Amino acid sequence: MLKHRIANTAGIVAATLLCWLYGLHLYHSANQPLYRSASQPLYSPPPQPAAHAPPSAPAPAPMRDSSDSILTFIHASDVHISKFVPKGGLVHFLHFMQTSVPLISPRALIVTGDLTDGKDKHRLISQQQPEEWLKYAEVLERHKLRARFNGTFYRDQRGNHDCFNVFSADSKENYFKQYSAARDSSGYLLQIQESFGLYSFVATDGCPAHGFARPLNFFGYLDAPSMQLLEQRMDAAKDSNHTFLLNHYPVSTMLYGRHSRPFKALVERASVFLCGHLHELVGGIGRQLQAYKASEGYWELEIGDMKEHAVYRVFAVDHDLVSFVDVRLPLSTIPLSNPALLDARVEEALPHPPVILVTNPKDARYLLPKHEPLERMRTSSFIRMLVWTDAPVSSITVAIDGHRLPHPAAYRGRERQVVEGRADETVKVPLWVVPWDPAQYDDARVHQLQVTVVDEMGKQSTSLTPFALGRDVSIPLNNDARGGWIMQQDFASMFRISGFISYIIMALCLLVIPRLYYAALPNYASWLSDRAVLHHKQQALTHHLFALLQRDANIFARSKLLLAILAAKARFVVWTQFTAQVHFSSSWLFWPSYLFAMSICVLPLFAGRLIPSAAGSDGIGSVYAYGIYMAGEWSPLLDSWTYALASIVSLAVLLVYLPAAIAPPHMFYSPRALTKRPWYRSVAIRVAMLVFIFVYLGIPVLMTLYTYGWESVVFGYGKAWLFIASSVALYMVDWRLPVSLSSYEVPAAST
């Protein structure tokens, strides 16, 4: 008997360790693309022009009343042109091109992905629609975006919707390479040389090497070849006054590999990281998805979507001080629905309220101490603001701390040609200035600048700018509840660490340790009887403490009794649950649970046709906890960790509930205390368990079946199989074989 127990224990330990070692091997293999040699990249990036040192620009003149030394550009994202959705999307993009772009007339226009929607009619399956891409290309051609400023005006890049169901960058379904402005899926380097400096825009493509169909493909990553390309482009931009890094995915939703330098070392050269992807989330938690990364010294600014919210962001770099303002299209004047879908046309510009962007003094919430010459604000002679209007300005009122400044605003703007001989291609710099004495406000305090503009059509806008000229004065953004917390997170580490910890706790505490304890017991029946006696005594002690608590009126005594009751309850819950786990280890339910726990570690959660558009077996892949394996290579996509966490949590909840459910109630409660079913055996709890399993396992299984085919069920070891097994177990335990209250003999000593 002893040899049998030793062999049983050794077998459990050996099997568990072998599974975990193989799981570590899979984890290492899945992440190998992030760190492998970049000598053979997944794609061949186009040759980059040799980086030449830019001509040394003269030092910018003091900030007086000249409109020189100002660069403007617009950032927009998430257009989602759709052939099926009648609201927003294309209509907003058309109005943006017809109204906003001519109004601002910037030097550059940047769009960071999700150009098309890429879904089917029911918006459940992802499918690249060539009609959507043709419409996008038609808009670019109609507004001459590709040719403007010798091809340096407009830049776009892919988002996750643009690579849905696209096997590779060379696939025919990759319409981006045919209909976009950039054409290159690897990103781009755009450098704008002005008389006052060099400004670089470095775009990275965070889409996976294989564009899986949704609901996968929410997170992005840069593998080693992509990181090598990023290093080359950042090195080419090293002499820039400012470098703007662009990606569709925010940093918090990305997984960055490494070539010779990590991402944190590269991003230190960037002033601002521009992204989209998250739209504005839901419930207001994404209204201000912005964060200052103090260790690297850059601002990460996510822009709301063009699809529903019709928002775009106007940037101005004035004497190397970076300022921006978010602008929304006048949605009240745009019809809510677009019955014409892709045949929609917009011929006239909308009346647009004035757009105000104060560039000096700069908004103190968005300072860049590592990249901006902030001292220029303290030596400036004028308040400087850019005011874009579609009608002549009627009045401009400027006030600081509620006190109107005595000097009127003066117009010092201009329109300049970027390319000689093209009078129709100009950049508007509508600068207005007001004399001021910054020494009056250099007092280490925060001041409020208010600018109100009214045009001749009666349209009015007001801008509020907090500023501080003190050297050590900074204003926190305080936007954690509106998206700042999300932007500061490292979800890659969060998912991995929480996945590993939750899995280890689940496997050890709920399966392996109780099983080893059970195998080591010399007399299981005697131990179970002794545990029941102790549980009944603990329950009686708790009732006794409750009785004392009701009789004692002394506040200190009541506090001590309350703490004693909480401690007794905690001990009772822990020990009864542990006893239930040990009791569970002796039942027929243990081994299926153990096999499912190990399968999460070593087998795919599910497999199926992850890219339906791919020919033959190329589109079939396996989703492991650590990444996705397809076509002989790994994609370390964080989406797989979310699936793994759902399976781990579901199995852990089952492993807590089922042992308690199959244990006879008299094992824990004395006949005197037990007059009805325990709370955990009530109908409400049983229904809640069914709902939990259906939501966490059933719905994902149905989605994978609908999207990835029947293979995802047949080979769904960690999803479909777990859902079926848990449903059968709950039916057998909770509904078909309810536990009788008299099914367990209470030892006489417990009374």
XYZ file of C-alpha atoms in Angstrom:
751
model
C 0.000 0.000 0.000
C 2.845 2.362 0.874
C 4.607 1.599 -2.410
C 1.409 2.294 -4.274
C 1.037 5.707 -2.619
C 4.688 6.577 -3.330
C 4.331 5.565 -6.974
C 1.110 7.555 -7.253
C 2.751 10.645 -5.786
C 5.846 10.319 -7.966
C 3.719 9.876 -11.068
C 1.684 13.030 -10.399
C 4.813 15.084 -9.693
C 6.684 13.762 -12.740
C 3.762 14.288 -15.111
C 3.190 17.818 -13.837
C 6.852 18.790 -14.125
C 7.137 17.332 -17.625
C 4.088 19.273 -18.780
C 5.422 22.480 -17.284
C 8.856 22.005 -18.855
C 7.275 21.451 -22.246
C 5.100 24.507 -21.665
C 8.234 26.589 -21.021
C 9.683 25.251 -24.260
C 6.554 26.342 -26.135
C 6.690 29.764 -24.477
C 10.308 30.214 -25.559
C 9.512 29.093 -29.116
C 6.487 31.381 -29.391
C 8.575 34.417 -28.443
C 11.552 33.539 -30.620
C 10.401 35.816 -33.506
C 10.777 38.797 -31.188
C 14.458 38.188 -30.587
C 15.777 36.069 -33.437
C 18.433 37.281 -35.821
C 17.082 39.800 -38.273
C 19.356 38.621 -41.079
C 16.359 36.941 -42.742
C 13.339 39.155 -42.093
C 9.768 38.014 -42.698
C 9.560 40.544 -45.510
C 12.091 42.413 -47.586
C 11.757 46.076 -46.695
C 12.237 48.493 -49.552
C 15.671 50.065 -49.669
C 15.836 53.181 -47.568
C 17.629 56.240 -48.916
C 20.958 56.847 -47.334
C 20.665 59.094 -44.357
C 22.379 62.378 -45.020
C 22.951 64.910 -42.335
C 20.437 67.686 -42.901
C 21.740 71.139 -43.556
C 22.263 72.901 -40.307
C 19.229 75.072 -39.716
C 19.747 78.468 -38.215
C 18.655 78.886 -34.646
C 14.979 79.943 -34.560
C 14.419 83.620 -34.027
C 13.001 84.772 -30.697
C 9.267 84.240 -30.375
C 8.015 87.608 -31.514
C 5.304 88.297 -34.083
C 6.623 86.440 -37.125
C 4.785 83.487 -38.660
C 8.061 81.828 -39.574
C 9.211 78.706 -37.730
C 5.750 77.111 -37.574
C 4.986 73.611 -38.865
C 1.405 72.310 -38.850
C 0.008 68.835 -39.483
C -3.181 66.855 -38.826
C -3.495 63.431 -37.231
C -6.601 61.283 -37.820
C -7.301 57.595 -37.358
C -9.842 54.765 -37.571
C -11.882 55.789 -40.598
C -13.582 52.382 -41.071
C -15.029 52.852 -44.552
C -17.773 50.219 -44.761
C -20.027 48.936 -47.526
C -22.585 47.794 -44.942
C -22.666 50.409 -42.151
C -24.709 53.498 -43.067
C -23.565 55.643 -40.145
C -20.310 57.593 -39.927
C -17.177 56.154 -41.489
C -17.092 57.190 -45.125
C -19.424 60.176 -44.686
C -17.291 61.595 -41.888
C -14.146 61.034 -43.939
C -15.664 62.835 -46.942
C -16.723 65.809 -44.820
C -13.273 65.813 -43.228
C -11.657 66.041 -46.654
C -14.139 68.602 -47.955
C -14.269 70.830 -44.865
C -11.466 70.294 -42.356
C -8.438 69.728 -44.579
C -9.028 72.871 -46.721
C -9.801 74.854 -43.575
C -6.547 73.920 -41.817
C -4.389 73.465 -44.956
C -1.584 71.763 -43.004
C 1.860 70.786 -44.191
C 1.101 67.083 -43.658
C -1.863 64.797 -43.013
C -1.248 61.548 -41.124
C -3.789 58.707 -40.794
C -2.848 55.857 -38.456
C -4.777 52.854 -39.673
C -8.156 51.150 -39.857
C -8.814 52.764 -43.195
C -11.563 50.251 -44.000
C -13.879 48.180 -41.813
C -13.093 44.753 -43.248
C -16.200 42.889 -42.022
C -19.039 40.916 -43.543
C -22.666 41.975 -43.784
C -23.446 40.769 -40.265
C -20.274 42.422 -38.859
C -19.224 39.154 -37.217
C -16.761 37.659 -39.695
C -13.796 39.670 -40.941
C -13.477 39.893 -44.695
C -11.539 42.371 -46.801
C -13.983 44.153 -49.095
C -12.351 45.413 -52.323
C -15.198 47.911 -52.804
C -14.226 49.641 -49.557
C -10.623 49.963 -50.710
C -11.684 51.240 -54.118
C -13.734 53.939 -52.424
C -10.805 54.876 -50.204
C -8.526 55.166 -53.242
C -11.187 57.232 -55.002
C -11.235 59.729 -52.115
C -7.443 60.014 -52.212
C -7.489 60.600 -55.947
C -10.346 63.091 -55.894
C -8.596 65.294 -53.349
C -5.147 64.754 -54.932
C -3.678 63.625 -51.637
C -0.968 61.395 -53.087
C 0.497 64.050 -55.382
C 0.278 67.100 -53.126
C 3.607 68.640 -52.095
C 5.476 66.212 -54.376
C 4.052 63.235 -52.523
C 5.025 64.396 -49.036
C 1.597 65.576 -47.860
C -0.424 62.447 -47.074
C 0.658 59.280 -45.290
C -1.386 56.298 -44.163
C -0.640 52.937 -42.579
C -2.368 49.691 -41.727
C -4.526 49.001 -38.701
C -5.786 45.663 -37.472
C -8.953 45.959 -39.603
C -6.792 46.489 -42.682
C -5.001 43.174 -42.132
C -7.979 41.070 -41.014
C -8.011 37.793 -42.942
C -4.805 38.651 -44.825
C -2.311 35.785 -44.837
C 0.769 37.902 -45.573
C 1.884 41.250 -46.927
C 2.170 39.647 -50.377
C -1.347 38.189 -50.385
C -3.825 39.364 -52.986
C -6.168 40.224 -50.100
C -3.665 42.828 -48.900
C -5.379 45.696 -50.691
C -3.317 48.186 -48.716
C -0.356 47.689 -51.056
C -2.587 48.496 -54.036
C -4.939 51.259 -52.919
C -3.251 53.138 -50.075
C -0.981 56.150 -50.299
C 2.026 54.578 -48.577
C 1.647 51.159 -50.292
C 4.387 49.752 -48.035
C 3.068 47.585 -45.192
C 6.272 47.970 -43.194
C 5.645 51.641 -42.369
C 7.549 54.664 -43.585
C 9.955 57.469 -42.798
C 8.696 60.919 -43.802
C 11.102 63.813 -43.309
C 10.022 67.421 -43.782
C 12.889 69.843 -44.214
C 11.994 73.440 -43.410
C 14.178 76.514 -43.247
C 13.935 76.335 -39.457
C 14.648 72.633 -38.985
C 14.076 68.983 -39.867
C 10.993 67.113 -38.675
C 10.656 63.355 -39.019
C 7.649 61.031 -38.936
C 8.494 57.370 -38.336
C 5.621 54.908 -38.788
C 5.764 51.291 -37.633
C 3.378 48.533 -38.666
C 2.205 46.593 -35.610
C 0.043 44.149 -37.546
C 1.017 40.485 -37.107
C 2.901 38.698 -39.860
C -0.294 36.760 -40.534
C -3.474 38.810 -40.320
C -5.812 36.505 -38.437
C -9.559 36.839 -38.743
C -11.363 38.464 -35.843
C -11.898 38.138 -32.908
C -8.146 37.508 -32.858
C -5.843 40.340 -33.977
C -6.695 42.996 -31.387
C -3.117 43.351 -30.105
C -0.018 44.030 -32.160
C 3.703 43.324 -32.053
C 6.992 44.201 -33.726
C 9.278 41.246 -34.374
C 13.050 41.426 -34.707
C 13.094 42.402 -38.424
C 10.561 45.158 -37.750
C 12.652 46.395 -34.838
C 15.707 46.432 -37.102
C 13.803 48.586 -39.578
C 12.667 50.880 -36.770
C 16.277 51.270 -35.626
C 17.362 52.230 -39.147
C 14.638 54.834 -39.476
C 15.231 56.289 -36.026
C 18.948 56.537 -36.801
C 18.118 58.359 -40.035
C 16.004 60.802 -38.014
C 18.550 61.379 -35.243
C 19.319 64.957 -36.339
C 15.674 66.033 -36.388
C 14.339 68.874 -34.299
C 11.431 66.595 -33.419
C 10.636 62.986 -34.264
C 7.041 61.772 -34.239
C 6.591 58.023 -33.878
C 3.390 56.582 -35.326
C 1.606 53.270 -34.948
C -1.988 52.132 -35.110
C -1.724 50.328 -31.769
C -0.952 52.173 -28.519
C 2.227 51.106 -26.745
C 0.219 49.392 -23.995
C -1.332 47.009 -26.548
C 1.950 46.230 -28.299
C 4.606 43.605 -27.771
C 8.025 44.904 -28.810
C 10.878 42.646 -29.783
C 14.508 43.620 -30.023
C 17.193 43.746 -32.668
C 20.200 45.466 -31.106
C 18.378 48.031 -28.940
C 15.116 47.724 -27.007
C 12.104 49.836 -27.825
C 12.586 52.017 -24.745
C 16.031 53.042 -25.971
C 14.664 53.923 -29.410
C 11.591 55.816 -28.257
C 13.725 58.151 -26.136
C 14.485 60.016 -29.367
C 10.789 60.560 -30.095
C 8.898 63.581 -28.851
C 5.367 62.279 -29.401
C 3.935 58.813 -30.076
C 0.765 59.085 -32.193
C -1.717 56.208 -32.338
C -5.366 55.225 -32.655
C -7.108 51.838 -32.361
C -8.988 52.228 -29.072
C -11.523 54.741 -30.427
C -12.897 56.204 -27.185
C -13.629 52.831 -25.567
C -16.960 52.776 -23.724
C -18.547 54.559 -20.810
C -16.234 57.559 -21.032
C -13.144 55.632 -19.891
C -11.364 56.465 -23.154
C -12.138 60.131 -23.588
C -8.538 61.145 -22.876
C -6.235 58.297 -23.829
C -3.030 60.219 -23.219
C 0.008 59.605 -21.058
C 3.426 61.130 -20.460
C 6.143 58.469 -20.314
C 8.509 60.231 -17.938
C 11.334 57.669 -18.063
C 11.648 58.021 -21.850
C 10.462 61.634 -22.033
C 7.724 61.435 -24.666
C 3.968 61.924 -24.838
C 1.735 59.119 -26.096
C -1.428 60.577 -27.620
C -4.237 58.345 -28.867
C -6.756 60.049 -31.132
C -10.472 59.284 -31.107
C -11.917 57.708 -34.217
C -13.163 59.319 -37.401
C -15.729 56.516 -37.739
C -18.219 57.544 -35.039
C -16.817 60.567 -33.216
C -15.471 62.426 -36.283
C -12.499 63.772 -34.344
C -9.123 64.867 -35.662
C -6.119 66.503 -34.024
C -4.296 69.595 -35.297
C -0.629 69.927 -34.329
C 1.570 72.994 -34.522
C 5.305 73.081 -33.891
C 6.076 76.735 -33.147
C 9.751 77.467 -32.519
C 9.996 73.747 -31.588
C 7.225 73.956 -28.981
C 4.695 71.218 -29.808
C 1.023 72.091 -29.270
C -2.205 70.471 -30.402
C -5.969 70.810 -30.274
C -8.670 68.179 -30.793
C -11.403 69.178 -33.218
C -14.699 67.475 -34.034
C -16.629 67.869 -37.211
C -19.945 69.683 -36.665
C -21.889 66.423 -36.311
C -25.191 68.227 -35.801
C -25.095 69.285 -39.453
C -24.248 65.800 -40.793
C -27.160 63.391 -41.440
C -27.107 60.512 -38.969
C -27.625 57.841 -41.607
C -26.103 57.372 -45.049
C -28.457 55.251 -47.157
C -26.164 55.621 -50.173
C -23.381 53.684 -48.382
C -20.319 53.647 -50.686
C -22.077 55.826 -53.256
C -22.204 58.766 -50.857
C -20.812 62.057 -52.098
C -20.072 65.344 -50.360
C -19.842 68.387 -52.621
C -19.907 71.334 -50.235
C -18.003 72.273 -47.112
C -19.832 72.474 -43.805
C -19.932 75.686 -41.771
C -17.149 75.134 -39.257
C -16.664 77.001 -35.968
C -13.270 78.670 -35.495
C -10.381 76.389 -34.561
C -8.052 77.934 -31.973
C -4.604 76.604 -31.120
C -2.468 78.589 -28.673
C 1.221 77.926 -29.276
C 2.732 80.411 -26.813
C 2.463 80.061 -23.906
C 2.153 76.321 -24.291
C -0.352 74.220 -22.352
C 1.567 73.283 -19.189
C -0.029 69.829 -19.050
C 1.807 68.684 -22.191
C 5.366 69.911 -21.738
C 8.292 67.963 -23.192
C 11.265 68.947 -21.015
C 13.646 66.570 -22.828
C 12.769 67.797 -26.314
C 11.448 71.363 -26.159
C 13.236 74.697 -25.587
C 10.783 75.705 -22.852
C 12.848 78.739 -21.883
C 11.670 80.464 -25.086
C 8.281 81.066 -23.485
C 9.907 83.160 -20.746
C 11.761 85.310 -23.286
C 8.910 85.718 -25.767
C 7.321 89.066 -26.598
C 3.910 87.931 -27.811
C 1.135 85.528 -27.053
C 0.878 83.475 -30.227
C -2.196 81.629 -31.477
C -3.316 80.024 -34.706
C -6.940 80.735 -35.624
C -8.519 78.910 -38.572
C -11.899 80.208 -39.740
C -14.039 79.765 -42.834
C -15.266 83.369 -42.544
C -13.390 86.572 -41.699
C -12.614 87.047 -38.017
C -14.891 89.554 -36.327
C -13.269 89.716 -32.893
C -10.632 88.043 -30.751
C -10.674 88.457 -26.992
C -7.683 87.395 -24.894
C -7.738 87.238 -21.090
C -5.387 85.860 -18.441
C -6.816 84.809 -15.083
C -10.058 86.554 -16.008
C -8.407 89.887 -16.826
C -8.704 91.001 -20.419
C -5.429 92.108 -21.970
C -5.384 95.757 -23.104
C -3.723 95.133 -26.462
C -5.814 93.936 -29.405
C -4.861 90.819 -31.313
C -3.010 91.471 -34.572
C -2.922 89.190 -37.599
C 0.557 88.117 -38.680
C -0.368 85.034 -40.668
C 0.365 84.035 -44.212
C -0.107 81.359 -46.818
C 3.045 79.888 -48.261
C 3.757 77.636 -51.198
C 5.645 74.427 -50.502
C 6.407 73.664 -54.156
C 7.213 76.528 -56.489
C 4.794 76.934 -59.349
C 1.859 75.290 -57.588
C -0.235 78.150 -56.295
C -3.110 75.808 -55.419
C -0.942 73.897 -52.942
C -0.390 76.152 -49.962
C 0.022 75.881 -46.218
C -2.022 78.225 -44.051
C -0.337 79.750 -41.011
C -3.101 82.013 -39.581
C -1.041 83.502 -36.757
C -2.505 86.084 -34.389
C -0.364 87.767 -31.748
C -0.927 89.844 -28.638
C 1.928 91.689 -26.865
C 2.622 90.526 -23.327
C 5.247 90.603 -20.592
C 5.956 87.004 -19.499
C 7.870 88.256 -16.435
C 4.519 89.168 -14.865
C 3.544 85.489 -14.839
C 6.897 83.916 -13.993
C 5.818 83.363 -10.394
C 5.693 79.554 -10.054
C 1.907 79.662 -10.294
C -0.530 78.189 -12.798
C -2.369 80.772 -14.884
C -5.312 80.446 -17.240
C -5.274 81.913 -20.748
C -8.685 82.307 -22.381
C -9.084 83.109 -26.066
C -12.507 83.723 -27.617
C -12.910 84.070 -31.382
C -16.048 85.171 -33.223
C -16.237 85.208 -37.015
C -18.465 87.373 -39.194
C -21.014 84.569 -39.508
C -21.493 84.619 -35.737
C -19.738 81.304 -35.091
C -17.792 81.360 -31.831
C -15.125 79.223 -30.176
C -13.299 79.532 -26.864
C -9.944 78.053 -25.913
C -8.703 77.609 -22.332
C -4.972 77.065 -21.856
C -3.391 76.561 -18.423
C 0.233 77.676 -18.444
C 3.076 78.087 -15.999
C 6.390 79.800 -16.640
C 8.149 78.659 -13.484
C 11.000 76.261 -14.097
C 9.736 73.583 -11.716
C 6.008 74.007 -12.240
C 4.132 71.155 -13.902
C 0.449 70.375 -14.103
C -0.614 66.726 -13.863
C -3.154 65.608 -16.412
C -5.184 63.623 -13.831
C -6.863 61.546 -16.513
C -6.516 58.058 -15.015
C -10.291 57.561 -15.034
C -10.524 58.816 -18.633
C -7.885 56.606 -20.205
C -4.551 57.641 -18.692
C -4.276 54.477 -16.608
C -4.820 52.316 -19.690
C -2.091 54.116 -21.624
C 0.408 53.681 -18.798
C -0.006 49.918 -18.558
C 2.152 47.157 -19.951
C -0.539 44.654 -20.881
C 2.028 42.229 -22.278
C 3.651 41.799 -18.865
C 0.285 42.003 -17.110
C -1.246 39.168 -19.145
C 1.826 36.975 -18.960
C 2.408 37.378 -15.232
C -1.263 37.017 -14.324
C -1.527 34.004 -16.626
C 1.464 32.247 -15.089
C 0.483 33.031 -11.497
C -3.184 32.116 -11.885
C -2.275 28.881 -13.634
C 0.255 27.850 -10.990
C -2.177 28.651 -8.159
C -4.975 26.788 -9.895
C -2.900 23.714 -10.697
C -1.072 23.474 -7.367
C -3.648 24.592 -4.812
C -6.740 23.083 -6.389
C -5.362 19.900 -7.934
C -1.810 18.755 -7.281
C -1.366 19.515 -3.561
C -4.792 18.103 -2.513
C -4.089 14.997 -4.594
C -0.655 14.514 -3.043
C -2.146 15.061 0.411
C -4.827 12.483 -0.351
C -2.244 9.986 -1.587
C -0.169 10.461 1.583
C -3.067 9.772 3.982
C -2.703 6.373 5.678
C -6.450 6.161 6.362
C -8.574 8.470 4.278
C -11.894 7.544 5.913
C -10.549 8.212 9.400
C -9.064 11.557 8.344
C -12.348 12.579 6.751
C -14.237 11.710 9.918
C -11.800 13.717 12.047
C -12.081 16.695 9.701
C -15.854 16.594 9.962
C -15.660 16.683 13.747
C -13.327 19.706 13.641
C -15.560 21.489 11.157
C -18.590 20.957 13.358
C -16.730 22.277 16.389
C -15.572 25.315 14.427
C -19.144 25.938 13.307
C -20.370 25.650 16.888
C -17.673 28.096 18.040
C -18.787 30.608 15.427
C -22.407 30.365 16.592
C -21.257 30.833 20.191
C -19.296 33.966 19.254
C -22.330 35.348 17.427
C -24.428 34.831 20.552
C -21.864 36.695 22.675
C -21.741 39.512 20.125
C -25.488 40.047 20.402
C -25.397 40.184 24.220
C -22.270 42.310 24.779
C -22.790 46.087 24.516
C -19.160 47.137 25.126
C -17.753 48.545 21.888
C -14.232 47.188 22.508
C -15.533 43.744 23.382
C -17.779 43.765 20.323
C -14.817 44.721 18.122
C -12.741 41.840 19.490
C -15.644 39.436 19.066
C -16.189 40.626 15.508
C -12.528 40.023 14.645
C -12.714 36.594 16.271
C -15.806 35.748 14.218
C -14.117 36.852 10.994
C -11.040 34.763 11.825
C -13.195 31.748 12.678
C -15.172 32.141 9.461
C -11.982 32.435 7.425
C -10.521 29.290 9.004
C -13.774 27.460 8.432
C -13.946 28.440 4.751
C -10.284 27.602 4.046
C -10.331 24.252 5.789
C -13.689 23.176 4.450
C -12.581 24.061 0.927
C -9.312 22.179 1.387
C -11.206 19.172 2.726
C -13.518 19.360 -0.256
C -10.505 19.448 -2.612
C -9.023 16.365 -0.952
C -12.401 14.631 -1.121
C -12.605 15.673 -4.782
C -9.186 14.066 -5.416
C -10.673 10.669 -4.678
C -13.534 11.047 -7.156
C -13.884 10.336 -10.849
C -13.916 14.101 -11.541
C -10.282 14.634 -10.551
C -8.525 13.058 -13.515
C -10.488 14.877 -16.228
C -9.848 18.138 -14.366
C -6.141 17.363 -14.092
C -5.907 16.535 -17.799
C -7.631 19.785 -18.749
C -5.280 21.755 -16.486
C -2.244 20.183 -18.127
C -3.684 20.582 -21.633
C -3.873 24.364 -21.169
C -0.121 24.250 -20.671
C 0.898 21.953 -23.534
C -1.923 21.738 -26.088
C -3.625 24.347 -28.286
C -6.614 26.050 -26.749
C -8.183 25.524 -30.149
C -7.176 25.087 -33.767
C -8.985 26.013 -36.927
C -8.980 27.992 -40.137
C -7.749 31.224 -38.587
C -7.346 32.899 -41.991
C -10.249 31.683 -44.145
C -8.976 33.498 -47.239
C -5.686 31.564 -47.286
C -5.441 28.720 -49.767
C -5.248 25.099 -48.664
C -3.776 24.369 -45.273
C -1.967 27.713 -45.030
C -4.886 29.281 -43.191
C -5.061 26.582 -40.511
C -3.381 27.503 -37.248
C -3.290 26.568 -33.583
C -3.912 29.020 -30.763
C -1.746 28.173 -27.755
C -1.642 30.111 -24.525
C 1.698 31.611 -25.579
C 0.944 32.563 -29.168
C -0.406 31.339 -32.490
C 1.351 28.724 -34.613
C 0.664 28.875 -38.342
C 2.520 27.958 -41.521
C 5.525 26.720 -39.572
C 6.086 29.887 -37.551
C 4.880 31.568 -34.391
C 3.022 34.837 -33.959
C 3.430 35.997 -30.328
C 0.047 37.705 -30.261
C -1.261 38.768 -26.856
C -4.788 37.781 -27.882
C -3.902 34.170 -27.104
C -3.164 35.097 -23.485
C -6.663 36.521 -23.083
C -8.105 33.213 -24.289
C -5.829 31.307 -21.923
C -6.803 33.489 -18.967
C -10.490 32.863 -19.692
C -9.884 29.099 -19.710
C -7.788 29.233 -16.529
C -10.354 31.326 -14.661
C -13.212 29.099 -15.824
C -11.412 25.930 -14.766
C -10.407 27.480 -11.427
C -14.001 28.472 -10.648
C -15.148 24.950 -11.506
C -12.433 23.452 -9.321
C -13.599 25.564 -6.391
C -17.295 24.907 -6.909
C -17.444 21.219 -7.918
C -15.603 19.843 -4.851
C -17.943 21.755 -2.561
C -20.927 20.672 -4.646
C -20.172 16.937 -4.518
C -19.185 16.955 -0.841
C -22.044 15.888 1.475
C -23.260 18.918 3.458
C -23.032 16.980 6.746
C -19.277 16.846 6.188
C -19.093 20.510 7.151
C -22.287 21.315 9.041
C -23.716 19.537 12.100
C -27.319 18.296 11.910
C -28.353 20.962 14.446
C -26.903 23.795 12.353
C -28.075 22.443 9.010
C -31.809 22.972 8.535
C -31.710 23.641 4.795
C -29.399 23.328 1.823
C -26.107 25.248 2.124
C -26.027 28.520 0.215
C -23.644 27.117 -2.376
C -26.211 24.423 -3.272
C -29.059 26.872 -3.873
C -30.756 27.095 -7.248
C -29.504 30.666 -7.705
C -25.866 29.613 -7.333
C -26.321 26.669 -9.656
C -27.892 28.872 -12.313
C -25.130 31.455 -11.821
C -22.531 28.740 -12.450
C -24.221 27.744 -15.689
C -24.359 31.371 -16.817
C -20.688 31.853 -15.902
C -19.585 28.812 -17.891
C -21.711 29.811 -20.865
C -20.351 33.372 -20.916
C -16.684 32.495 -20.348
C -16.550 29.308 -22.419
C -19.760 28.835 -24.383
C -19.892 32.168 -26.197
C -16.180 32.065 -27.213
C -16.709 28.511 -28.501
C -19.680 29.614 -30.601
C -17.695 32.569 -31.956
C -14.710 30.414 -32.885
C -17.047 27.855 -34.483
C -18.734 30.567 -36.540
C -15.475 32.256 -37.496
C -12.861 29.498 -37.681
C -14.947 26.459 -38.634
C -15.692 23.061 -37.162
C -11.991 22.378 -36.606
C -12.036 24.823 -33.702
C -14.483 22.524 -31.885
C -12.912 19.189 -32.785
C -9.452 20.447 -31.803
C -10.601 22.877 -29.112
C -8.870 21.148 -26.199
C -8.804 24.192 -23.975
C -12.080 25.725 -25.139
C -14.744 23.506 -26.728
C -13.715 20.338 -24.901
C -13.513 22.180 -21.595
C -16.933 23.717 -22.206
C -18.508 20.329 -22.996
C -16.851 18.602 -20.037
C -17.787 21.358 -17.586
C -21.382 21.354 -18.824
C -21.603 17.579 -18.358
C -20.022 17.805 -14.901
C -22.403 20.533 -13.773
C -25.349 18.559 -15.105
C -24.268 15.371 -13.344
C -23.450 17.093 -10.065
C -25.914 19.957 -9.879
C -29.007 18.825 -11.728
C -29.117 15.058 -12.289
C -27.712 13.793 -9.004
C -28.541 16.286 -6.243
C -26.764 15.460 -2.988
C -29.025 14.156 -0.243
C -28.731 15.673 3.220
C -28.703 12.208 4.725
C -25.975 10.826 2.504
C -23.273 11.168 5.111
C -23.037 9.712 8.590
C -22.040 12.292 11.175
C -19.545 10.884 13.701
C -20.959 10.637 17.174
C -18.118 12.681 18.655
C -19.233 15.731 16.695
C -22.406 16.070 18.769
